[in-house]
Structures are given as structure tokens and as C-alpha cells.
């Protein structure tokens, strides 16, 4: 029992001394895994990924080139829901149908460009 207590204390002490991500220079970028239309609705999409932030710190850019430049920022009123791993949004009505790339930007950090297309 004494060993378990000693090991637990040692683990807590070492964990408290471990460097944090900001201290080690690690930068976390948003990641997109999948973009798919909501069933029977060609105007609403689900974007799935990691480190997607929140609607207050992030934006969705549709129509960008593969370097993440240009495109159209989806207005906040088109966001249905936004979590760290899933965003549901409506495609803006003034966006031209076709193919391009979609990007999520969170606190100035961009995801890689992800292929995206839609029809009306």
C-alpha cells in the first residue's frame, strides 16, 4: 500500500513539472477529416475534424484555393452548431455552386485545404 501511495505522489509531482504545449513551442492547427451534406439537404453540411475551436474564435472559408487564400467566409448566421470536432453549417445563398476548397481558421491558425463541392 505504501508503494502505491509513493508511486501516486511521484506521478503527481512529475506531472506538475511536465512542460505545457505553449512552453515547448507546439502549435496546434485545426484539422478537417470529412465534409458531407446532411441527408436530403444540399445546402447544409457537416464538417468533422479536430481542434476546430468555436464559432467565437473560428471561421469557415469556402472557395479558397489550395493554399487557403481567397474564398468566402461563411457568415455566423449560417452556422447551425460548432464544437471542437463537428461543425454544421448552411451554404450561403450567394455562393456559386461548384468545386473548390474549404478551410477552418481558428485564432489565426488555418487547417489544410480540404476539397469541397456543392450543387443547388
XYZ file of N, CA and C in Angstrom:
360
model
N 0.820 -1.190 0.000
C 0.000 0.000 0.000
C 0.867 1.258 0.000
N 1.979 1.191 0.768
C 2.876 2.338 0.832
C 3.487 2.627 -0.541
N 3.781 1.538 -1.294
C 4.331 1.712 -2.631
C 3.339 2.412 -3.551
N 2.102 2.045 -3.475
C 1.062 2.657 -4.316
C 0.944 4.140 -4.005
N 0.945 4.482 -2.733
C 0.861 5.895 -2.333
C 2.097 6.652 -2.809
N 3.263 6.056 -2.630
C 4.506 6.713 -3.048
C 4.529 6.905 -4.566
N 4.111 5.881 -5.317
C 4.063 5.992 -6.776
C 3.057 7.051 -7.224
N 1.936 7.112 -6.570
C 0.919 8.116 -6.901
C 1.447 9.522 -6.670
N 2.107 9.723 -5.546
C 2.675 11.042 -5.243
C 3.760 11.415 -6.247
N 4.611 10.458 -6.583
C 5.675 10.707 -7.552
C 5.090 11.073 -8.917
N 4.048 10.380 -9.335
C 3.387 10.669 -10.607
C 2.797 12.078 -10.610
N 2.164 12.462 -9.513
C 1.593 13.814 -9.417
C 2.676 14.887 -9.473
N 3.760 14.657 -8.776
C 4.860 15.639 -8.749
C 5.486 15.768 -10.135
N 5.760 14.640 -10.793
C 6.359 14.683 -12.126
C 5.399 15.282 -13.143
N 4.121 14.985 -13.017
C 3.125 15.556 -13.922
C 3.040 17.063 -13.802
N 3.177 17.578 -12.585
C 3.130 19.025 -12.361
C 4.346 19.717 -12.949
N 5.445 19.006 -13.060
C 6.686 19.590 -13.597
C 6.782 19.467 -15.113
N 5.903 18.689 -15.739
C 5.973 18.478 -17.186
C 5.690 19.783 -17.924
N 6.415 20.033 -19.016
C 6.187 21.264 -19.779
C 4.825 21.257 -20.464
N 4.231 22.407 -20.575
C 2.951 22.570 -21.255
C 3.210 22.793 -22.738
N 2.170 22.628 -23.584
C 2.323 22.778 -25.033
C 2.883 24.152 -25.392
N 2.410 25.209 -24.738
C 2.882 26.565 -25.043
C 4.357 26.730 -24.695
N 4.810 26.028 -23.667
C 6.201 26.136 -23.253
C 7.141 25.388 -24.188
N 6.651 24.365 -24.860
C 7.501 23.570 -25.737
C 7.464 24.059 -27.174
N 6.644 25.061 -27.472
C 6.573 25.592 -28.817
C 5.690 24.797 -29.750
N 4.854 23.924 -29.232
C 3.956 23.132 -30.053
C 2.771 24.001 -30.458
N 2.481 24.041 -31.754
C 1.333 24.778 -32.256
C 0.324 23.780 -32.792
N -0.919 23.917 -32.380
C -1.970 23.003 -32.814
C -2.820 23.708 -33.861
N -2.968 23.054 -35.012
C -3.768 23.590 -36.104
C -5.076 22.807 -36.219
N -6.148 23.467 -36.659
C -7.392 22.736 -36.888
C -7.190 21.691 -37.985
N -7.906 20.589 -37.876
C -7.806 19.511 -38.861
C -9.196 19.145 -39.345
N -9.353 19.026 -40.652
C -10.624 18.607 -41.252
C -10.456 17.174 -41.741
N -11.405 16.293 -41.346
C -11.384 14.904 -41.787
C -12.407 14.639 -42.878
N -13.567 15.300 -42.758
C -14.661 14.984 -43.677
C -15.624 16.154 -43.748
N -16.147 16.386 -44.943
C -17.226 17.352 -45.144
C -18.299 16.617 -45.926
N -19.491 16.557 -45.383
C -20.560 15.819 -46.052
C -21.893 16.540 -45.918
N -22.736 16.427 -46.964
C -24.050 17.066 -46.897
C -24.963 16.332 -45.918
N -25.842 17.099 -45.293
C -26.873 16.496 -44.449
C -27.842 15.794 -45.394
N -28.268 14.622 -45.057
C -29.145 13.835 -45.921
C -30.355 14.642 -46.388
N -30.635 14.577 -47.681
C -31.782 15.256 -48.314
C -31.734 16.776 -48.210
N -30.560 17.348 -47.974
C -30.444 18.803 -47.906
C -29.108 19.194 -48.525
N -29.148 19.713 -49.750
C -27.912 20.029 -50.466
C -27.280 21.333 -49.996
N -27.907 22.019 -49.076
C -27.398 23.304 -48.640
C -26.809 23.273 -47.231
N -26.994 22.181 -46.503
C -26.474 22.078 -45.139
C -25.434 20.963 -45.080
N -24.286 21.276 -44.486
C -23.169 20.342 -44.450
C -22.679 20.131 -43.019
N -22.080 18.959 -42.808
C -21.397 18.651 -41.557
C -19.913 18.577 -41.866
N -19.128 19.295 -41.106
C -17.680 19.293 -41.229
C -17.147 18.613 -39.969
N -16.366 17.558 -40.129
C -15.831 16.838 -38.974
C -14.315 16.952 -38.937
N -13.776 17.064 -37.733
C -12.334 17.189 -37.582
C -11.914 17.240 -36.131
N -10.780 17.886 -35.888
C -10.248 18.050 -34.529
C -9.737 19.469 -34.378
N -9.734 19.928 -33.162
C -9.209 21.259 -32.818
C -9.914 22.369 -33.611
N -11.224 22.239 -33.784
C -11.974 23.194 -34.594
C -12.369 24.452 -33.830
N -12.031 24.534 -32.565
C -12.319 25.745 -31.805
C -13.805 25.945 -31.585
N -14.237 27.192 -31.700
C -15.646 27.533 -31.513
C -16.021 28.619 -32.512
N -17.310 28.891 -32.609
C -17.762 29.915 -33.559
C -17.262 31.301 -33.166
N -16.914 31.488 -31.909
C -16.409 32.803 -31.500
C -14.932 32.987 -31.856
N -14.187 31.890 -32.012
C -12.761 32.010 -32.330
C -12.417 31.556 -33.736
N -13.383 30.993 -34.463
C -13.072 30.432 -35.770
C -13.979 30.898 -36.878
N -13.529 30.670 -38.106
C -14.324 30.940 -39.297
C -14.160 29.783 -40.274
N -15.166 29.628 -41.120
C -15.113 28.660 -42.215
C -14.942 29.464 -43.491
N -13.994 29.069 -44.316
C -13.753 29.751 -45.593
C -14.008 28.742 -46.719
N -14.963 29.066 -47.591
C -15.310 28.214 -48.729
C -14.851 28.915 -50.005
N -14.345 28.147 -50.954
C -13.948 28.709 -52.234
C -12.517 29.186 -52.268
N -11.756 28.834 -51.263
C -10.342 29.218 -51.231
C -9.557 28.361 -52.220
N -8.366 28.816 -52.554
C -7.507 27.964 -53.380
C -6.832 26.947 -52.450
N -6.049 26.058 -53.022
C -5.469 25.009 -52.179
C -4.428 25.524 -51.195
N -4.015 26.770 -51.344
C -3.105 27.390 -50.373
C -3.861 28.118 -49.265
N -5.201 28.078 -49.313
C -6.011 28.707 -48.279
C -6.267 30.183 -48.499
N -5.974 30.675 -49.686
C -6.150 32.093 -49.975
C -7.464 32.339 -50.704
N -8.044 33.498 -50.446
C -9.287 33.875 -51.120
C -10.481 33.172 -50.517
N -11.516 33.073 -51.288
C -12.719 32.397 -50.832
C -13.667 33.317 -50.106
N -14.684 32.726 -49.546
C -15.799 33.417 -48.926
C -15.943 32.932 -47.492
N -15.971 33.834 -46.536
C -16.159 33.454 -45.132
C -17.647 33.226 -44.885
N -17.970 32.058 -44.352
C -19.367 31.723 -44.049
C -19.827 32.620 -42.905
N -20.923 33.375 -43.108
C -21.421 34.261 -42.044
C -21.838 33.478 -40.794
N -21.699 34.107 -39.648
C -22.046 33.471 -38.369
C -23.496 32.978 -38.347
N -24.392 33.699 -39.015
C -25.808 33.277 -39.001
C -26.035 31.989 -39.787
N -25.067 31.559 -40.588
C -25.183 30.303 -41.324
C -24.651 29.104 -40.529
N -24.066 29.362 -39.366
C -23.547 28.287 -38.521
C -24.702 27.744 -37.678
N -24.988 26.456 -37.833
C -26.054 25.808 -37.076
C -25.527 25.372 -35.713
N -24.360 24.731 -35.697
C -23.711 24.329 -34.437
C -22.217 24.198 -34.678
N -21.443 24.343 -33.582
C -19.979 24.302 -33.706
C -19.408 23.743 -32.412
N -18.672 22.630 -32.522
C -17.950 22.056 -31.388
C -16.500 21.846 -31.819
N -15.673 21.351 -30.918
C -14.264 21.085 -31.216
C -14.077 20.055 -32.327
N -15.092 19.204 -32.549
C -14.933 18.128 -33.522
C -15.965 18.123 -34.649
N -16.950 19.014 -34.590
C -18.012 18.971 -35.604
C -18.638 20.354 -35.785
N -18.788 20.744 -37.056
C -19.451 22.000 -37.396
C -20.570 21.683 -38.370
N -21.754 22.189 -38.105
C -22.869 22.078 -39.037
C -23.158 23.488 -39.525
N -23.204 23.656 -40.859
C -23.419 24.983 -41.416
C -24.260 24.920 -42.688
N -24.894 26.045 -42.997
C -25.652 26.210 -44.230
C -24.786 26.962 -45.229
N -24.755 26.483 -46.465
C -24.005 27.162 -47.511
C -24.704 28.492 -47.796
N -23.973 29.597 -47.810
C -24.584 30.892 -48.105
C -25.268 30.892 -49.479
N -26.413 31.529 -49.572
C -27.197 31.521 -50.812
C -26.496 32.243 -51.961
N -25.591 33.158 -51.666
C -24.920 33.897 -52.732
C -23.627 33.232 -53.201
N -23.339 32.036 -52.719
C -22.136 31.325 -53.116
C -22.402 30.537 -54.398
N -21.510 30.644 -55.360
C -21.661 29.959 -56.637
C -21.387 28.466 -56.467
N -22.311 27.613 -56.945
C -22.096 26.160 -56.837
C -20.858 25.731 -57.606
N -20.296 24.613 -57.200
C -19.128 24.069 -57.880
C -18.144 23.494 -56.894
N -16.924 23.335 -57.358
C -15.888 22.744 -56.530
C -14.801 23.741 -56.180
N -14.234 23.564 -55.035
C -13.130 24.398 -54.569
C -12.556 23.731 -53.328
N -12.116 24.543 -52.389
C -11.585 24.024 -51.129
C -12.278 24.712 -49.966
N -12.289 24.014 -48.820
C -12.840 24.576 -47.588
C -11.731 24.556 -46.537
N -11.717 25.588 -45.705
C -10.686 25.735 -44.680
C -11.357 26.203 -43.398
N -10.847 25.762 -42.267
C -11.275 26.291 -40.974
C -10.096 27.062 -40.404
N -10.356 28.283 -39.977
C -9.330 29.107 -39.338
C -9.751 29.323 -37.886
N -8.868 29.007 -36.957
C -9.140 29.175 -35.534
C -8.005 29.986 -34.925
N -8.345 31.131 -34.384
C -7.364 32.002 -33.733
C -6.134 32.231 -34.615
N -6.384 32.462 -35.910
C -5.296 32.741 -36.835
C -4.575 31.527 -37.383
N -4.959 30.320 -36.975
C -4.337 29.085 -37.456
C -5.267 28.438 -38.477
N -4.723 28.103 -39.649
C -5.518 27.508 -40.729
C -5.352 26.001 -40.796
N -6.452 25.327 -41.106
C -6.373 23.902 -41.415
C -5.799 23.763 -42.827
N -5.458 22.561 -43.203
C -5.104 22.307 -44.593
C -6.365 22.473 -45.435
N -6.191 22.784 -46.694
C -7.331 22.907 -47.609
C -7.943 21.534 -47.818
N -9.266 21.482 -47.770
C -9.986 20.224 -47.941
C -10.906 20.382 -49.146
N -10.896 19.438 -50.104
C -11.761 19.563 -51.282
C -13.229 19.653 -50.877
N -13.963 20.533 -51.558
C -15.367 20.773 -51.216
C -16.122 21.140 -52.489
N -17.293 20.566 -52.667
C -18.150 20.955 -53.785
C -19.601 20.808 -53.376
N -20.461 21.585 -54.032
C -21.884 21.501 -53.749
C -22.665 21.929 -54.978
N -23.937 21.554 -55.005
C -24.850 21.942 -56.072
C -26.056 22.598 -55.445
N -26.857 23.222 -56.255
C -28.111 23.832 -55.774
C -29.288 22.994 -56.191
